Each structure stands twice: as structure tokens, then as C-alpha cells.
Amino acid sequence: MTRANPILRFFFWLIVSIFAGTGLLILAIYLFLAPTLPDTQELKNVELQTPLRVYSADGLLISEFGEKRRSPLTYDETPKQFINALLASEDDAFFEHFGIDLKGLARAVVELIRTGRKKSGGSTITMQVAKNYYLSSEKTFTRKFTEIMLALKIEQSLSKEEILELYINKIYLGKRAYGIEAAAQVYYGKSIKELNLAQLAMIAGLPQAPSAANPINNPQRAIDRRNYVLARMRTLDKITAEEFEEAAREPVTARYHGATSEVTAPYIAEMVRRDMLDRYGDSAYTAGYNVYTTVDSKRQQAANRSLQSGLLKYDRDHGYRRHDNKAPFTLLTVGTDELLQEWLTKADTSRDIDWPATLDEWSSLLRNSNELGLISPAVIASVEDNGAWYYQSDRLNWLPLAGMAWAKPYIDVNTIGKEPESARDVLTAGDRVWIEQSNDGPVLAQIPEAEGALVSIRPDDGAIQALVGGFSFGSNKFNRAIQADRQPGSAFKPFIYSSALANGFTPASIINDAPVVFEDKSLENTWRPENHSGKFYGPTRLREALYKSQNLVSIRILKQVGPRTAVNYIEPFGFPRSKLNADLSLALGASAVTPMELATGYCALANGGFAVKPYIISRIEDDNGNILYNAEPDVVCHDCEKESPADAEVAAEELLTIEQELAALEAQQEPDAETPANIAPRVMDARTNFLMISMLRDVVRLGTGKRALALNRSDLAGKTGTTNDQKDAWFSGFSPDLVTTVWIGFDQPSTLGRWAYGSNTALPVWVDYMSTALDGVAERPFEQPEGIVSVRIDKETGLLAAPGQANAMFEYFREEDVPKEPAKIITPAGGSNSTAEPELTPEQLF
């Protein structure tokens, strides 16, 4: 026993030395690392990286931008069943331990000693929070010790619920999803609160291997991990045996869901993204900004549909373009490539096909082909005389011959072939096609080659209500609404006529519509402009010339006003001066502008003569809802112009006293809430504006804009536009509440065809859109200002009508411009009266 004492003492002191050494080592590590530990109180105010989100004016999501998809939740918002699943999977003793799991760490140390490799880290959820928020993912002992000490510090600073909240919002769960709510949206397209037990367990199992074992990249491994989580929940008695069995049998229902857009407005989203990047740099993608636009979701959806419908109709009217884009078939007996190619050229399906394998491959092809609004991709499975079977949405569908009756062969822009007698004349098995779902059933479609744009603006302040920059943002991101400079043709004439009215002309002014020749050394040839019809109409009233869109009248009035005078007048409407030709070509709309610029100019016509600037961002909020920016646009204020007449009898001294007293009273009063902070400047006299609107209303009532009468409203005005060789088709029109411009043409300017005009190509799109955009908006007459009178005039001369004259009409004038001279009346033997040939002055002739 005595001899054993030295041995026992040796082992005793050895153990003491080991513990003391370990303690000293830990103390040394602590003293070394403690000064570098961050303040864990900062976790309470941590800013999670969240994406930029863009919303419509009514709060619907348009788009989101950012590498990290994240939607933070509070602990109380998290389903209890998910908490149980997560703790069962990651840290079942979370609510009992003090930040570290001694058993888990000991197990990790034993594994390291036994195998020489680090397998499990023994990390608790608190340690993972420390790593995710403060540390890197490198596997070193220093980082592990720092992680442990941080976990202990976090446990002292935060409650268990706060720690768990940080974890579930920070953890990466694959597919750019950070946090459990983002993961639920990515994998299931739902909120975490809407998921069932199997789906919750699937997400709870993702932290271990989010990229390699998520249900999209590796469904079988994800099922194995999900069932492990369910088994752990059953072991911990968090679910019943029945719940376990039912959830473990569920198939994988996850698939990738992009950002859930509630309003399709990709061109607008891109405009906002660029603006935010200019404002905030790269932090725009991570700081969680919420941008609310001026876009009305109802009007935006109508704009998408109307423009696509119009382009599809134009495309159908010009025939079907056959292509060789085929989807592959998988044959039961594998043949040579030549045999397969020979089979694919035939319409029958007599050969043996491995349909399950073929349909699987087609499904993959279709999933990777984006839907383009009204049309979606499909594959023709077989063709019969009276129709064809097409594969779409994981099933076969029937396309009748009537759905492809339009598909006459395209020959050129002016020529199409014969109507198909059989579906075999149009399609063959394996064709990759596009299908449009119409009210009458499916219709064969194709992506139009012609493009278009639609811009809709609230004229009182310039708020953009809807904008579409092309047929599909997915296939072409060029925003024609703001980037395409195109000649507006006759759609620009209202500004030429406005400058004429502002410089002495009246709607009754007589202009001679006769041939004119211009010789200019800068031109290679002599310029002989013509009306589109090729006819000349002689002396014509200004009003009539506008609604008939007579080119020669526009040229003559611009020549009299002067191109530079006209440019000076037109520029303040919102047109860049650099784009306005200071020559006679301006009269024919040869100065290229964007649809946005043309719509902006029309706003000044619609709102009574005030210049507004279009804007898309209404306000910007940070991720806590604090407003960082509020738009303060120039707003039309008719009442702001009204002034009380001065009393001419008041002496100068008395007037000064009154003004001083009024100023003192105003200083004591609160500002009028009705008066806007920024008042839009007037660029057009109110009376000139009214005369111009009355003429543009006649374009709709009597002229090229008659299709707009389908809306059955009396408060519409506008102008069509068609350029040389029908390269551009336009319609710009408005009510007092809404201005909309539509353009259609090819990106590389070429003719739309000899029958394509603004009246039958762009105007139907405008009518279709405005029927929805103005639904529920009461008719509102254009206000007639003081100083405008209506008198009867002779239609032929524009002079005052004689009493009892039969062919007279009412016309609006400024009071000072009312004709003084009556028309001369000839009473023939028959008794009816008519005007004599007038003796026109040189001014009237020109």
C-alpha cells in the first residue's frame, strides 16, 4: 500500500496537471481572443441583407432584385411545428443548454482523436448564429474556440427566442433563399405558415446541405433527410405515429418558384432598378428597399394584354412563317440519325415511340421555355386532317383546324398564301409551337416580328399609370417606350397646329391644299410633298385639314408660322430641342421622338396647357418602413392662376398698406392643403388649348380616329400617325384623366405593309386598353375657358354665315378672332341658297 502511494500520487498530480494545463490553455485562449470578440448586443439591431422590391401603387409586387432572397419572420410568426422540426434536426436541447453542448463537443473530440478527421462540429444553434453573423466557414481550431465563446456571450445577451429568430432568418437554404420564409416561397410558392408537416420537415432538414440535398437538385437525398427529421420528431414525441407515417409517404412536391410577381411589368421594374442603382449603388440590392411606383396594376395588366393582342393580330394578318424547330422523339428501337430525321419529316406517328421518355424530355424542354404573356410553348405530338394534338402542361390537348385557319403561308409583308385545307398543311409532328388560349379555344400562334410600345400617363402630374416596352421583356429587353426614337408622322401635327393657333390662326382659317414644290441646296432632289391619298383638296378649313390629316396644309401653316418659331413654342411641351428639326419636315412628324416623349407632349394638351414631367417612383422605403424619398411632381393647378382684379380706384399708398396687411395675415395662416407644393408651368394658353382639343375631338368624331367611338364616350380626343412607307403606326389620345400613346413598327425600320396605318394598327390597341383603363372613370367634359365664343360660319369660306344659310356650322373662336365679314349668298332660281365662290385673301390661300 505504501509502495502504491507514490504511483497514486503520480496519477493524481498528472490528472491535476492536465486539468490545470487545460484550464490555463483555455484561459490563455480566452485572454487572447476576448478583446477581439464583437459586441453581441449589436445582434438586436442587425441589418439582414434583403432584396430590392418593386411594388405597384396599390401595393402589389412587381419584381424583386438581389442575390439573396429573404423575408424575415419573428419568432411568434413561425409555425410551432416548424420549430419542433428544426430543433429535432439541429439542436434538440436548445432550450436547456447554455449555448454549447458539452456532449456534442466531447463526441466531436473523440471522433477527431479516433479518425484524425473533423466530422461533426458539435455546434448548437447558438454557435451557428455566432458563425453566421460574425465568423467565416473555415474549419480551424481558432475559429471554433471563438465560436464557443461568442455563443456563451450571445446566450447572456439574448433570449432563446431572439437567438432562434436570428437563426431562421439568416440560414442559407439553397436556391438563393436565406431564411425559412424565403425557402418556403422558393420551393413551394407559399408562406411557411401554409406548409404541411412533410414540407416543414423538408425545409428543416436543409441546413445540413442546402445546395447538394435540396428537393430540386437531389429529390431522393432530400426525402431521406426529411424522413430523418420526421423520425427525430417522432422519437422526441413531437408528432404521433400516424402523423409520421402520413408525412413520410408524401411525394416531393417542391419545384422552383421565382419571385412571385403579382403584376407583370418587367420594363417598369428595370427602369426602377436602374434608378435605384444610380441612387444607392450596389446596396440597392441588399438593403431591403421597397419602391412604390405610380403604376396602376389594373391598367398595367390591360396594357400588357392589349399590346400583345394587337401585335398577335397584326402577325396573324400577315401569315404563318414555317420553321424547322423540332422537339426530339425517343424511339423504342434506336435507329440511325438519318432514320430519325426521315421520320420527323412525316406527319404520321406510325413508328414505335417511347412515349414516357419522349414526354419527359418534352416536359423538360417546355419548363425551360418561358411563357410570353398570352402565348405559351407547346410541342405537336401528332397531326390529323382536322386538327393536331399538342403537349403542354404535362398533358395532351387538341388544337382544331379552326385554331390554325389563319395560318396562310407568309410570302412577304404584302402577300400571303391560301388558307390551309388541312392541319397537315401547317404542322408536322415534333414542331415546337406557341399556343394562345382565346375565348373560342386554343389558337396556333407565333412570336411576332413587329414590335410595339404603350405608355399611359396621368396628365395632371405625369404619374405613369402603365408602360409596356415591347412584346416580351424575356425575349428582348430593349424598352421601346423610352429608348426607341421613331418618327411620329401625323401624330405630331397637333403641336404644329397649336403653334399656328397661338400665332393668329383659327380653326376656321382657310389654307389652300394644293401642290407645293421646295428647292433646297441641301437636298439632293426637289421636295414635292403630297397627301397620303395623292389628291389635293383646294381651300380647306384648319379644323377639317387636321381630322383629314392633310399633309400639305400642315406644311403651309408651318411655313407661315416659321419653323424656328414653332420649335420655340413646342419644346416646352416636353420635347428635347435637339430632336426637333427646325425645317418644314417638322410639319410631317419627321423629328424622331420616343413614345414617352410624345405622350408627355399630349399631357399638356389633355390637362389644359401645363407641362408635366413623367415619373415612375412614388416613394422609397427602407426595410423598416421609413420613408426615404417621396415624389414631389409638378402638379396642374387651374385655381392657382385665378387672381382677384385690382381696384383701379385705390391709391398706391392704400394698395401698399393692403398688401402688407394681407402678407401679415398669410404668415399667420396654415398653408392651403389644396395647393400643390410644385405647380406645373403653363406652356399653352387656355383658349388655344381648348380650340386644339375641340379639333382633336373631331379627329375621333369625324376623322381617322373614328374607331375610338367604340368606347362610347364624349370626352376623347387624339390623333393617328403613319409615316412614309408605313414604317411606323401611332395613335396618341386622351381623356381629361388619362393620356395614352401606342406605337407599332419593326425594330429595324421597314414597312408594316401597304394596308397598315395608325388607324387600323395602333388605334385598336389604344381602344382595347382604354376600355379597361377608363372603366369606372366618369366622363368629364373639357372645360371651356372665358373668352371663347361659338358662332355660325360658312363651311366653305370660314366667314360668318348669313342668316338662314343652310350649309352653316358652329365654330369656336377667341372673342377677338370672330370673323367680321359675312359670306356672300347666291340664291339660285330654285330658291335654295348657297355661298358664292369667295374672294380669298393671300393669307387665307396660304
PDB file of C-alpha atoms in Angstrom, residues 478 480 483-489 589-595 723 727-728 730 743-750:
ATOM      1  CA  PHE A 478     -34.969  46.876 -75.284  1.00  0.00           C
ATOM      2  CA  ARG A 480     -39.099  50.912 -76.908  1.00  0.00           C
ATOM      3  CA  GLN A 483     -35.433  54.136 -75.898  1.00  0.00           C
ATOM      4  CA  ALA A 484     -36.855  53.933 -79.431  1.00  0.00           C
ATOM      5  CA  ASP A 485     -36.652  57.213 -81.361  1.00  0.00           C
ATOM      6  CA  ARG A 486     -39.192  56.944 -84.176  1.00  0.00           C
ATOM      7  CA  GLN A 487     -40.866  59.432 -86.475  1.00  0.00           C
ATOM      8  CA  PRO A 488     -44.378  60.162 -85.153  1.00  0.00           C
ATOM      9  CA  GLY A 489     -45.806  61.243 -88.510  1.00  0.00           C
ATOM     10  CA  GLY A 589     -43.579  64.460 -87.945  1.00  0.00           C
ATOM     11  CA  ALA A 590     -40.130  63.674 -89.308  1.00  0.00           C
ATOM     12  CA  SER A 591     -38.436  64.539 -85.994  1.00  0.00           C
ATOM     13  CA  ALA A 592     -37.875  61.219 -84.223  1.00  0.00           C
ATOM     14  CA  VAL A 593     -39.111  61.040 -80.632  1.00  0.00           C
ATOM     15  CA  THR A 594     -39.843  58.248 -78.166  1.00  0.00           C
ATOM     16  CA  PRO A 595     -43.389  57.146 -77.291  1.00  0.00           C
ATOM     17  CA  THR A 723     -45.004  57.559 -91.523  1.00  0.00           C
ATOM     18  CA  LYS A 727     -42.819  52.140 -91.231  1.00  0.00           C
ATOM     19  CA  ASP A 728     -44.467  53.440 -88.049  1.00  0.00           C
ATOM     20  CA  TRP A 730     -49.197  55.588 -83.972  1.00  0.00           C
ATOM     21  CA  TRP A 743     -46.582  52.787 -81.345  1.00  0.00           C
ATOM     22  CA  ILE A 744     -46.164  49.752 -83.606  1.00  0.00           C
ATOM     23  CA  GLY A 745     -43.318  49.079 -86.048  1.00  0.00           C
ATOM     24  CA  PHE A 746     -40.247  46.954 -86.711  1.00  0.00           C
ATOM     25  CA  ASP A 747     -37.093  47.499 -84.660  1.00  0.00           C
ATOM     26  CA  GLN A 748     -35.165  47.842 -87.901  1.00  0.00           C
ATOM     27  CA  PRO A 749     -37.444  50.297 -89.725  1.00  0.00           C
ATOM     28  CA  SER A 750     -39.206  48.695 -92.669  1.00  0.00           C
TER      29      SER A 750
END
